[in-house]
């Protein structure tokens, strides 16, 4: 993974506070001692998670994951890197009743493994999902089968989900209480679905370790300081542009990580996600010719000479010479470079992250880097990276409206 900043003179354009060295020390200290990152060094725990998951997989044809936010997006971001997507895993994070009902009623509970994830054990959406399948199993008189086929990941404390799992002898895995939901991707929350999908989870952890061992915070500091200390721009938005379809869910995961961590006390920067080449036909016009209040991160990979061959004779017949003797990957690669050069030539400030191949090790590095830079930005903005107080009011009102 290679990171480059363009059209930014950090010496002249970034003017940090006098206590910047103190803040940088705090960032390093928090990240170096963060359980969400250091869990990748617990090899015994990973092996135990693999053993329990492989055992849980036996005699099951499909798997359903119930969980919302961090209990869902991290695992999906990991699995999303697979070009051959598994068709035996269903994720439910939203609770649209019609779509949920349509999918759930098609399942054979006898051969389906249900993975229910909630750190607190009190997430209303997850409990409602669990409640519906229990109701179906009750009606079909197969409740024992359902619980036998259920894995629950939650904190080991008194909660609705923990109590249900204990009373019914479900397979219980502990959600560490010192790892927040949106930071939980490298724990069993992300690893269990990844193992089921066939990912090499050891490589994911090795990617994180590789990044941590460098102990180099320079790029994370630069990125975070752009938003707090820039004297040339007042950035209101941070646009993440990913080109690979394998990073679509990384984008969704990143939006939650960033937004829920930094958006507090009337402070923060709005993160946006764009998918090239798709959004070159929708959002790029605004980015290039609209308000200059956005900083851009473009994640690119090597697509040269990859994919299917374009029919050269057809292209010649229609005078589409630029596609003669080309593969689809050649076009993808050219569009990446063209967008980057357009930003460069027009003076836009942006960051380019180059990942040669989107695989387990690199997604581990990328997600760990994202966690570090998010924490850095929060500390510069003087907000707590680990809470989310504003959303609690909505939870209270939801329960009130249902009462």
Short mmCIF file of C-alpha atoms in Angstrom, two decimals, residues 65-68 71 114-131 133-134 147 150-175 189:
data_model
loop_
_atom_site.label_atom_id
_atom_site.label_comp_id
_atom_site.label_asym_id
_atom_site.label_seq_id
_atom_site.Cartn_x
_atom_site.Cartn_y
_atom_site.Cartn_z
CA UNK A 65 -25.77 -12.73 9.92
CA UNK A 66 -27.96 -10.48 12.06
CA UNK A 67 -26.29 -7.26 13.17
CA UNK A 68 -26.28 -3.60 12.33
CA UNK A 71 -21.69 -5.66 13.77
CA UNK A 114 -27.71 -18.01 12.33
CA UNK A 115 -25.02 -15.62 13.61
CA UNK A 116 -26.46 -12.94 15.88
CA UNK A 117 -24.13 -10.05 16.74
CA UNK A 118 -24.68 -7.17 19.15
CA UNK A 119 -22.00 -5.77 21.45
CA UNK A 120 -24.51 -4.45 23.99
CA UNK A 121 -26.95 -7.32 23.56
CA UNK A 122 -29.76 -4.77 23.47
CA UNK A 123 -29.77 -3.57 19.84
CA UNK A 124 -33.50 -3.28 18.93
CA UNK A 125 -33.05 -4.11 15.25
CA UNK A 126 -31.06 -7.25 16.00
CA UNK A 127 -33.44 -8.38 18.74
CA UNK A 128 -36.39 -7.92 16.40
CA UNK A 129 -34.67 -10.04 13.75
CA UNK A 130 -33.98 -12.74 16.32
CA UNK A 131 -37.55 -12.52 17.59
CA UNK A 133 -37.09 -16.32 13.49
CA UNK A 134 -37.88 -17.60 16.99
CA UNK A 147 -31.02 -22.59 18.83
CA UNK A 150 -27.25 -20.34 16.39
CA UNK A 151 -24.04 -18.51 17.28
CA UNK A 152 -24.27 -15.36 19.38
CA UNK A 153 -21.50 -12.75 19.66
CA UNK A 154 -22.13 -10.32 22.50
CA UNK A 155 -20.60 -9.01 25.71
CA UNK A 156 -20.68 -11.52 28.53
CA UNK A 157 -22.96 -9.49 30.79
CA UNK A 158 -26.61 -9.32 31.73
CA UNK A 159 -28.49 -8.39 28.54
CA UNK A 160 -31.44 -9.71 26.57
CA UNK A 161 -29.28 -11.34 23.90
CA UNK A 162 -26.79 -12.87 26.35
CA UNK A 163 -29.59 -14.25 28.51
CA UNK A 164 -31.43 -15.76 25.53
CA UNK A 165 -28.23 -17.42 24.31
CA UNK A 166 -27.38 -18.82 27.76
CA UNK A 167 -30.88 -20.12 28.48
CA UNK A 168 -31.04 -21.92 25.13
CA UNK A 169 -27.47 -23.26 24.99
CA UNK A 170 -26.49 -21.31 21.88
CA UNK A 171 -22.83 -21.17 20.90
CA UNK A 172 -21.58 -18.03 22.65
CA UNK A 173 -18.54 -16.00 21.62
CA UNK A 174 -17.52 -13.00 23.68
CA UNK A 175 -17.53 -9.51 22.20
CA UNK A 189 -17.26 -9.93 14.76
#
